């Protein structure tokens, strides 16, 4: 295939046309590892709340690369030197930043592929692709790991104002219909510059940054931490935990081979070899949904009940409160549910449990968002802003929840 044939264009509902800049990027997009992202939902089970939220991580990764192209153009225009090799490394690193996500990844990380985070798996995929592409990803991997000597490059990929956040807020807002999340990524990128190797936003862009942080806070409460999305993800985590528990006790559960492998084996980052990576690359949302459909008919009361809840969207009741929940409050519910369904008290933990969620739009501990003032001094956005609400955005807000079956109300 000629190089020219590889300069493809994608039509994106948010940005219009997204261009593939070169043959290497095209080959990476075409790779089965990357194509798998078409089968992984960007917002997990949020479609149970927002029916339009069916977009995928494939969509999101291409959107991030598009924003990175814009950022490189803007910075070069302002005199920041970025070599063709560095430019390509930025495109590859942002394109592959989410490649390690599993199906419904947060539920997976807490149940089946325990203690292995998607960032670590992303790096494993990148290293594997680097072997296949004869070392052409080496610089991208260095940038992604924060080992390259130009700090601002990592900030474009992973910081409190990076291409990843700019795309997912805008995209998730678009597909879910939650208008509050719509950020002006175009203007934010126009306002970017680099001073002393740090990414800065010019002072006149401060209101766009405030809007961005506000949008992030609202998207968390309204979409990502929406109580129905939250309880659905918690139930899915419990289903997968139960399935793993039964499998390890010798119960034969119908599911795909890759899913069965991760349920039968404890895979840690130290034992995640090329073979495991290949199996992981065969996992997507369809494995999980198909398993849930089969598990509805299993003899195990816990597995079948929880699977039915997700398939039929008949979920547990969830109550949010600003006060801490005392475990004693759940005891009478547990005793009643155990008796009614002939299960042990410890087994009621699958149906009746408590927990907490946190939302912090801006972290003072992390690398700050730097504002470049007119007099060329640099300030943390919190100091520069005349908005009192930015100070409150840096406070962590905690909410507590309890979940229990509806019939216990």
Short mmCIF file of C-alpha atoms in Angstrom, two decimals:
data_model
loop_
_atom_site.label_atom_id
_atom_site.label_comp_id
_atom_site.label_asym_id
_atom_site.label_seq_id
_atom_site.Cartn_x
_atom_site.Cartn_y
_atom_site.Cartn_z
CA UNK A 1 0.00 0.00 0.00
CA UNK A 2 1.39 3.42 -0.91
CA UNK A 3 2.14 6.02 1.76
CA UNK A 4 -0.45 8.33 0.17
CA UNK A 5 -3.21 5.77 0.76
CA UNK A 6 -2.49 5.91 4.46
CA UNK A 7 -3.26 9.62 4.89
CA UNK A 8 -6.85 8.96 5.84
CA UNK A 9 -9.52 11.30 7.16
CA UNK A 10 -12.08 10.49 9.87
CA UNK A 11 -15.33 12.38 10.12
CA UNK A 12 -15.86 13.26 13.76
CA UNK A 13 -19.19 14.71 14.99
CA UNK A 14 -17.35 17.11 17.31
CA UNK A 15 -14.34 18.44 15.41
CA UNK A 16 -15.35 17.69 11.83
CA UNK A 17 -12.50 16.10 9.90
CA UNK A 18 -9.61 14.46 11.76
CA UNK A 19 -6.58 13.70 9.61
CA UNK A 20 -4.12 10.87 10.09
CA UNK A 21 -0.78 12.69 9.79
CA UNK A 22 1.48 9.88 8.53
CA UNK A 23 1.82 6.21 7.61
CA UNK A 24 3.12 5.10 11.03
CA UNK A 25 0.08 6.57 12.83
CA UNK A 26 -2.16 4.93 10.23
CA UNK A 27 -0.55 1.54 10.87
CA UNK A 28 -0.95 1.97 14.64
CA UNK A 29 -4.65 2.84 14.22
CA UNK A 30 -5.06 -0.23 11.99
CA UNK A 31 -3.40 -2.54 14.53
CA UNK A 32 -5.77 -5.03 16.24
CA UNK A 33 -4.73 -3.66 19.66
CA UNK A 34 -6.05 -0.24 18.69
CA UNK A 35 -9.07 -1.45 16.72
CA UNK A 36 -10.18 -3.24 19.90
CA UNK A 37 -10.95 0.20 21.36
CA UNK A 38 -13.94 0.36 19.00
CA UNK A 39 -15.46 -2.34 21.22
CA UNK A 40 -14.82 -0.57 24.51
CA UNK A 41 -17.29 2.02 25.68
CA UNK A 42 -15.80 5.34 26.79
CA UNK A 43 -18.29 5.86 29.61
CA UNK A 44 -18.79 2.29 30.82
CA UNK A 45 -22.36 1.68 31.95
CA UNK A 46 -23.39 5.36 31.77
CA UNK A 47 -25.63 4.49 28.82
CA UNK A 48 -28.02 3.05 31.42
CA UNK A 49 -28.57 6.70 32.45
CA UNK A 50 -27.78 8.61 29.25
CA UNK A 51 -28.92 6.49 26.29
CA UNK A 52 -26.69 8.40 23.87
CA UNK A 53 -23.48 7.66 25.76
CA UNK A 54 -22.46 4.77 23.53
CA UNK A 55 -19.28 6.29 22.12
CA UNK A 56 -16.05 4.35 22.36
CA UNK A 57 -12.46 4.78 23.47
CA UNK A 58 -11.49 4.57 19.78
CA UNK A 59 -13.42 7.81 19.18
CA UNK A 60 -11.77 9.46 22.18
CA UNK A 61 -8.19 8.46 21.28
CA UNK A 62 -8.53 9.93 17.77
CA UNK A 63 -10.06 13.10 19.23
CA UNK A 64 -7.08 13.49 21.59
CA UNK A 65 -4.66 13.11 18.69
CA UNK A 66 -6.57 15.77 16.74
CA UNK A 67 -6.28 18.22 19.67
CA UNK A 68 -2.57 17.41 19.96
CA UNK A 69 -2.13 18.36 16.28
CA UNK A 70 -3.77 21.71 17.04
CA UNK A 71 -1.55 22.20 20.12
CA UNK A 72 1.64 21.50 18.16
CA UNK A 73 0.59 24.04 15.48
CA UNK A 74 -0.17 26.73 18.09
CA UNK A 75 3.08 26.21 20.04
CA UNK A 76 5.19 26.23 16.88
CA UNK A 77 3.48 29.42 15.75
CA UNK A 78 4.52 30.98 19.08
CA UNK A 79 8.14 30.01 18.53
CA UNK A 80 8.37 26.79 20.57
CA UNK A 81 10.67 24.44 18.69
CA UNK A 82 9.22 20.94 18.28
CA UNK A 83 11.15 18.63 15.95
CA UNK A 84 9.31 16.26 13.56
CA UNK A 85 10.43 13.34 15.79
CA UNK A 86 9.05 15.03 18.92
CA UNK A 87 5.83 15.91 17.11
CA UNK A 88 5.33 12.29 16.11
CA UNK A 89 6.16 11.10 19.63
CA UNK A 90 3.42 13.38 21.01
CA UNK A 91 0.87 12.02 18.52
CA UNK A 92 1.75 8.40 19.29
CA UNK A 93 1.80 8.88 23.08
CA UNK A 94 -1.62 10.59 23.16
CA UNK A 95 -3.12 8.16 20.63
CA UNK A 96 -2.10 5.18 22.77
CA UNK A 97 -2.55 6.70 26.26
CA UNK A 98 -5.77 4.71 26.88
CA UNK A 99 -4.94 1.54 24.95
CA UNK A 100 -4.63 -0.43 28.21
CA UNK A 101 -8.26 0.06 29.25
CA UNK A 102 -10.17 -3.17 29.66
CA UNK A 103 -13.92 -3.52 29.24
CA UNK A 104 -15.69 -1.42 31.91
CA UNK A 105 -12.15 -0.91 33.14
CA UNK A 106 -12.80 0.45 36.64
CA UNK A 107 -15.01 -2.54 37.48
CA UNK A 108 -12.38 -4.89 35.98
CA UNK A 109 -9.53 -3.30 37.94
CA UNK A 110 -11.39 -3.90 41.18
CA UNK A 111 -12.41 -7.50 40.51
CA UNK A 112 -10.71 -9.59 37.85
CA UNK A 113 -7.47 -7.91 36.77
CA UNK A 114 -6.80 -6.79 40.33
CA UNK A 115 -4.19 -4.22 41.23
CA UNK A 116 -3.07 -3.72 37.63
CA UNK A 117 -3.97 -0.24 36.43
CA UNK A 118 -4.82 0.57 32.85
CA UNK A 119 -1.84 2.97 32.61
CA UNK A 120 0.51 0.07 33.33
CA UNK A 121 -1.20 -2.07 30.69
CA UNK A 122 -1.04 0.85 28.21
CA UNK A 123 2.72 0.86 28.69
CA UNK A 124 2.91 -2.91 28.13
CA UNK A 125 1.00 -2.49 24.86
CA UNK A 126 3.28 0.36 23.78
CA UNK A 127 6.39 -1.70 24.49
CA UNK A 128 4.97 -4.61 22.52
CA UNK A 129 4.05 -2.33 19.59
CA UNK A 130 7.54 -0.82 19.75
CA UNK A 131 8.99 -4.28 19.14
CA UNK A 132 6.62 -4.83 16.20
CA UNK A 133 7.39 -1.40 14.73
CA UNK A 134 11.17 -1.72 15.09
CA UNK A 135 11.70 0.85 17.81
CA UNK A 136 9.72 3.65 16.16
CA UNK A 137 7.77 4.24 19.41
CA UNK A 138 10.83 4.65 21.66
CA UNK A 139 10.62 8.44 21.96
CA UNK A 140 6.83 8.32 22.49
CA UNK A 141 7.33 5.85 25.36
CA UNK A 142 9.98 8.10 26.92
CA UNK A 143 7.59 11.08 26.77
CA UNK A 144 4.69 8.99 28.12
CA UNK A 145 6.78 7.83 31.11
CA UNK A 146 7.91 11.39 31.85
CA UNK A 147 11.54 10.47 31.14
CA UNK A 148 12.05 12.89 28.25
CA UNK A 149 13.91 16.10 29.08
CA UNK A 150 11.12 18.44 27.86
CA UNK A 151 8.56 18.56 30.68
CA UNK A 152 5.83 20.38 28.77
CA UNK A 153 5.43 17.38 26.46
CA UNK A 154 4.27 15.17 29.31
CA UNK A 155 1.94 17.98 30.44
CA UNK A 156 0.23 17.92 27.04
CA UNK A 157 -0.46 14.19 27.55
CA UNK A 158 -1.05 13.95 31.29
CA UNK A 159 -1.69 16.94 33.55
CA UNK A 160 -4.61 18.91 34.97
CA UNK A 161 -5.14 20.54 31.59
CA UNK A 162 -4.17 17.94 28.99
CA UNK A 163 -5.53 16.83 25.61
CA UNK A 164 -7.09 13.76 27.24
CA UNK A 165 -9.30 15.81 29.60
CA UNK A 166 -10.12 18.37 26.93
CA UNK A 167 -11.41 15.68 24.61
CA UNK A 168 -13.28 13.49 27.07
CA UNK A 169 -15.14 16.39 28.68
CA UNK A 170 -16.27 17.74 25.32
CA UNK A 171 -17.02 14.29 23.88
CA UNK A 172 -18.78 12.85 26.92
CA UNK A 173 -20.82 16.03 27.21
CA UNK A 174 -21.81 15.79 23.52
CA UNK A 175 -22.85 12.12 23.60
CA UNK A 176 -24.50 12.12 27.02
CA UNK A 177 -26.32 15.39 26.39
CA UNK A 178 -24.99 16.84 29.67
CA UNK A 179 -24.40 20.35 28.31
CA UNK A 180 -22.52 21.55 31.41
CA UNK A 181 -19.44 19.58 30.37
CA UNK A 182 -18.95 21.36 27.06
CA UNK A 183 -15.51 23.00 27.20
CA UNK A 184 -13.95 25.40 24.70
CA UNK A 185 -10.92 23.27 23.84
CA UNK A 186 -10.22 25.40 20.76
CA UNK A 187 -9.69 28.56 22.81
CA UNK A 188 -7.75 26.77 25.58
CA UNK A 189 -5.30 25.45 22.99
CA UNK A 190 -4.97 28.89 21.33
CA UNK A 191 -3.96 30.31 24.73
CA UNK A 192 -1.18 27.76 25.35
CA UNK A 193 2.49 28.61 25.44
CA UNK A 194 5.71 27.20 26.91
CA UNK A 195 7.91 29.13 29.38
CA UNK A 196 10.98 27.57 31.05
CA UNK A 197 9.89 24.19 29.71
CA UNK A 198 6.48 24.39 31.44
CA UNK A 199 3.13 24.58 29.74
CA UNK A 200 1.39 27.87 30.55
CA UNK A 201 -1.92 29.49 29.64
CA UNK A 202 -1.79 33.16 28.68
CA UNK A 203 -3.64 35.44 31.09
CA UNK A 204 -6.45 36.23 28.68
CA UNK A 205 -7.36 32.54 28.67
CA UNK A 206 -8.05 32.41 32.41
CA UNK A 207 -11.84 32.43 32.04
CA UNK A 208 -11.63 29.47 29.68
CA UNK A 209 -9.60 27.62 32.35
CA UNK A 210 -12.19 28.49 35.01
CA UNK A 211 -14.96 27.21 32.75
CA UNK A 212 -12.94 24.05 32.06
CA UNK A 213 -12.51 23.28 35.77
CA UNK A 214 -16.14 24.05 36.49
CA UNK A 215 -17.24 21.78 33.63
CA UNK A 216 -15.06 19.01 35.02
CA UNK A 217 -16.67 19.28 38.44
CA UNK A 218 -20.19 19.26 37.01
CA UNK A 219 -19.48 16.33 34.67
CA UNK A 220 -18.27 14.28 37.62
CA UNK A 221 -21.42 14.85 39.66
CA UNK A 222 -23.83 14.70 36.75
CA UNK A 223 -22.32 11.95 34.61
CA UNK A 224 -19.29 10.01 35.89
CA UNK A 225 -20.50 9.84 39.51
CA UNK A 226 -24.22 9.91 38.70
CA UNK A 227 -25.74 7.62 41.30
CA UNK A 228 -27.26 5.22 38.75
CA UNK A 229 -23.98 4.91 36.79
CA UNK A 230 -22.23 4.44 40.11
CA UNK A 231 -24.49 1.66 41.38
CA UNK A 232 -24.37 -0.11 37.99
CA UNK A 233 -20.56 -0.14 38.08
CA UNK A 234 -20.57 -1.34 41.71
CA UNK A 235 -22.94 -4.20 40.79
CA UNK A 236 -20.75 -5.14 37.82
CA UNK A 237 -17.71 -5.26 40.14
CA UNK A 238 -19.65 -7.57 42.48
CA UNK A 239 -20.78 -9.81 39.59
CA UNK A 240 -17.21 -10.23 38.35
CA UNK A 241 -15.94 -10.86 41.89
CA UNK A 242 -18.60 -13.53 42.42
CA UNK A 243 -17.86 -15.13 39.04
CA UNK A 244 -14.16 -15.28 39.90
CA UNK A 245 -14.92 -16.74 43.33
CA UNK A 246 -17.13 -19.49 41.84
CA UNK A 247 -14.63 -20.24 39.06
CA UNK A 248 -11.81 -20.66 41.57
CA UNK A 249 -14.01 -23.10 43.50
CA UNK A 250 -14.38 -25.19 40.33
CA UNK A 251 -17.76 -24.03 38.97
CA UNK A 252 -17.77 -24.04 35.17
CA UNK A 253 -19.25 -20.71 34.05
CA UNK A 254 -20.02 -20.01 30.41
CA UNK A 255 -17.82 -17.17 29.11
CA UNK A 256 -15.18 -16.40 26.48
CA UNK A 257 -11.71 -17.94 26.78
CA UNK A 258 -9.88 -14.68 27.54
CA UNK A 259 -12.37 -13.83 30.30
CA UNK A 260 -12.10 -17.35 31.73
CA UNK A 261 -8.31 -17.06 31.81
CA UNK A 262 -8.40 -13.87 33.92
CA UNK A 263 -10.99 -15.38 36.24
CA UNK A 264 -8.92 -18.52 36.80
CA UNK A 265 -5.56 -16.78 37.25
CA UNK A 266 -4.29 -14.00 39.46
CA UNK A 267 -2.32 -11.80 37.10
CA UNK A 268 -0.14 -9.08 38.60
CA UNK A 269 1.91 -6.47 36.76
CA UNK A 270 5.02 -8.61 37.46
CA UNK A 271 3.50 -11.69 35.76
CA UNK A 272 1.82 -9.80 32.91
CA UNK A 273 3.83 -11.35 30.06
CA UNK A 274 3.32 -11.20 26.27
CA UNK A 275 0.94 -14.17 26.37
CA UNK A 276 -1.27 -12.53 29.03
CA UNK A 277 -1.17 -9.29 27.07
CA UNK A 278 -2.38 -11.07 23.96
CA UNK A 279 -5.28 -12.58 25.93
CA UNK A 280 -6.08 -9.20 27.47
CA UNK A 281 -6.14 -7.67 23.98
CA UNK A 282 -8.96 -10.07 23.09
CA UNK A 283 -11.19 -8.80 25.92
CA UNK A 284 -13.83 -6.17 25.23
CA UNK A 285 -17.31 -5.11 26.35
CA UNK A 286 -18.91 -7.91 24.35
CA UNK A 287 -17.20 -10.60 26.48
CA UNK A 288 -18.68 -9.07 29.63
CA UNK A 289 -22.20 -8.41 28.31
CA UNK A 290 -22.39 -11.86 26.73
CA UNK A 291 -21.24 -13.45 30.03
CA UNK A 292 -23.84 -11.47 32.01
CA UNK A 293 -26.58 -12.72 29.67
CA UNK A 294 -25.52 -16.34 30.24
CA UNK A 295 -24.99 -15.93 33.98
CA UNK A 296 -28.61 -14.83 34.49
CA UNK A 297 -29.52 -18.52 34.15
CA UNK A 298 -26.90 -19.84 36.60
CA UNK A 299 -27.97 -21.76 39.73
CA UNK A 300 -26.00 -19.43 41.97
CA UNK A 301 -28.54 -16.97 43.42
CA UNK A 302 -25.98 -14.18 43.81
CA UNK A 303 -24.50 -14.40 40.31
CA UNK A 304 -27.84 -14.75 38.53
CA UNK A 305 -29.57 -11.98 40.54
CA UNK A 306 -26.76 -9.46 40.04
CA UNK A 307 -26.42 -10.30 36.32
CA UNK A 308 -30.17 -9.80 35.78
CA UNK A 309 -29.96 -6.40 37.48
CA UNK A 310 -27.54 -5.07 34.87
CA UNK A 311 -29.04 -6.77 31.81
CA UNK A 312 -32.56 -5.60 32.66
CA UNK A 313 -31.50 -2.31 34.28
CA UNK A 314 -33.32 -3.20 37.47
CA UNK A 315 -30.59 -2.05 39.83
CA UNK A 316 -30.05 -1.86 43.57
CA UNK A 317 -31.35 1.22 45.35
CA UNK A 318 -28.59 3.72 46.13
CA UNK A 319 -28.81 6.56 48.64
CA UNK A 320 -26.24 9.36 48.76
CA UNK A 321 -25.59 11.33 51.92
CA UNK A 322 -23.05 13.86 53.14
CA UNK A 323 -22.83 12.06 56.50
CA UNK A 324 -20.71 8.97 57.11
CA UNK A 325 -22.80 5.77 57.23
CA UNK A 326 -22.50 3.53 60.26
CA UNK A 327 -22.13 -0.17 59.38
CA UNK A 328 -24.61 -1.01 62.17
CA UNK A 329 -27.40 0.68 60.20
CA UNK A 330 -27.10 -2.00 57.52
CA UNK A 331 -27.32 -4.95 59.91
CA UNK A 332 -31.14 -5.23 60.13
CA UNK A 333 -31.38 -5.04 56.32
CA UNK A 334 -28.78 -7.79 55.96
CA UNK A 335 -30.55 -10.07 58.44
CA UNK A 336 -33.89 -9.61 56.73
CA UNK A 337 -32.47 -10.15 53.23
CA UNK A 338 -30.51 -13.26 54.31
CA UNK A 339 -33.64 -14.79 55.80
CA UNK A 340 -35.90 -13.98 52.82
CA UNK A 341 -33.45 -15.38 50.25
CA UNK A 342 -31.90 -18.21 52.22
CA UNK A 343 -28.32 -16.95 51.96
CA UNK A 344 -25.66 -16.43 54.63
CA UNK A 345 -25.07 -13.06 56.30
CA UNK A 346 -21.66 -12.72 54.66
CA UNK A 347 -23.25 -13.31 51.23
CA UNK A 348 -25.58 -10.33 51.76
CA UNK A 349 -22.46 -8.13 51.28
CA UNK A 350 -23.00 -8.60 47.55
CA UNK A 351 -26.36 -6.80 47.81
CA UNK A 352 -26.09 -4.50 50.82
CA UNK A 353 -22.98 -2.36 51.22
CA UNK A 354 -21.67 1.15 51.77
CA UNK A 355 -18.86 3.26 50.38
CA UNK A 356 -17.80 6.78 49.47
CA UNK A 357 -17.00 8.84 46.39
CA UNK A 358 -14.76 11.88 46.04
CA UNK A 359 -14.80 14.73 43.57
CA UNK A 360 -12.02 17.26 43.27
CA UNK A 361 -11.92 19.38 40.11
CA UNK A 362 -8.48 20.83 40.76
CA UNK A 363 -5.71 19.39 42.90
CA UNK A 364 -3.24 21.63 44.71
CA UNK A 365 -0.94 18.63 45.23
CA UNK A 366 -0.56 17.89 41.51
CA UNK A 367 1.34 19.91 38.91
CA UNK A 368 -0.51 23.27 38.84
CA UNK A 369 -2.16 24.95 35.85
CA UNK A 370 0.19 27.91 35.31
CA UNK A 371 -1.07 31.30 34.15
CA UNK A 372 1.36 33.56 32.26
CA UNK A 373 0.64 37.15 33.33
CA UNK A 374 1.10 40.20 31.12
CA UNK A 375 4.27 41.11 33.05
CA UNK A 376 5.64 37.62 32.19
CA UNK A 377 5.38 36.36 35.78
CA UNK A 378 3.73 32.95 36.31
CA UNK A 379 1.06 32.13 38.86
CA UNK A 380 -1.01 29.11 39.85
CA UNK A 381 -4.50 29.54 38.36
CA UNK A 382 -5.97 29.63 41.89
CA UNK A 383 -3.93 32.73 42.72
CA UNK A 384 -4.64 34.43 39.39
CA UNK A 385 -8.36 33.87 39.39
CA UNK A 386 -10.74 36.46 40.79
CA UNK A 387 -13.28 33.69 41.13
CA UNK A 388 -13.74 32.54 44.70
CA UNK A 389 -15.25 29.33 43.39
CA UNK A 390 -11.86 28.17 42.06
CA UNK A 391 -10.60 27.93 45.64
CA UNK A 392 -13.60 25.76 46.48
CA UNK A 393 -12.96 23.63 43.38
CA UNK A 394 -9.64 22.58 44.85
CA UNK A 395 -11.36 21.20 47.96
CA UNK A 396 -12.16 17.51 47.86
CA UNK A 397 -15.89 16.84 48.27
CA UNK A 398 -16.81 13.45 49.71
CA UNK A 399 -20.23 11.83 49.54
CA UNK A 400 -21.20 8.57 51.21
CA UNK A 401 -23.57 5.98 49.81
CA UNK A 402 -25.45 2.85 50.79
CA UNK A 403 -26.80 0.30 48.33
CA UNK A 404 -29.52 -2.27 49.04
CA UNK A 405 -32.26 -4.18 47.16
CA UNK A 406 -35.37 -2.14 46.38
CA UNK A 407 -37.70 -4.61 48.08
CA UNK A 408 -36.14 -3.73 51.43
CA UNK A 409 -37.39 -0.13 51.31
#
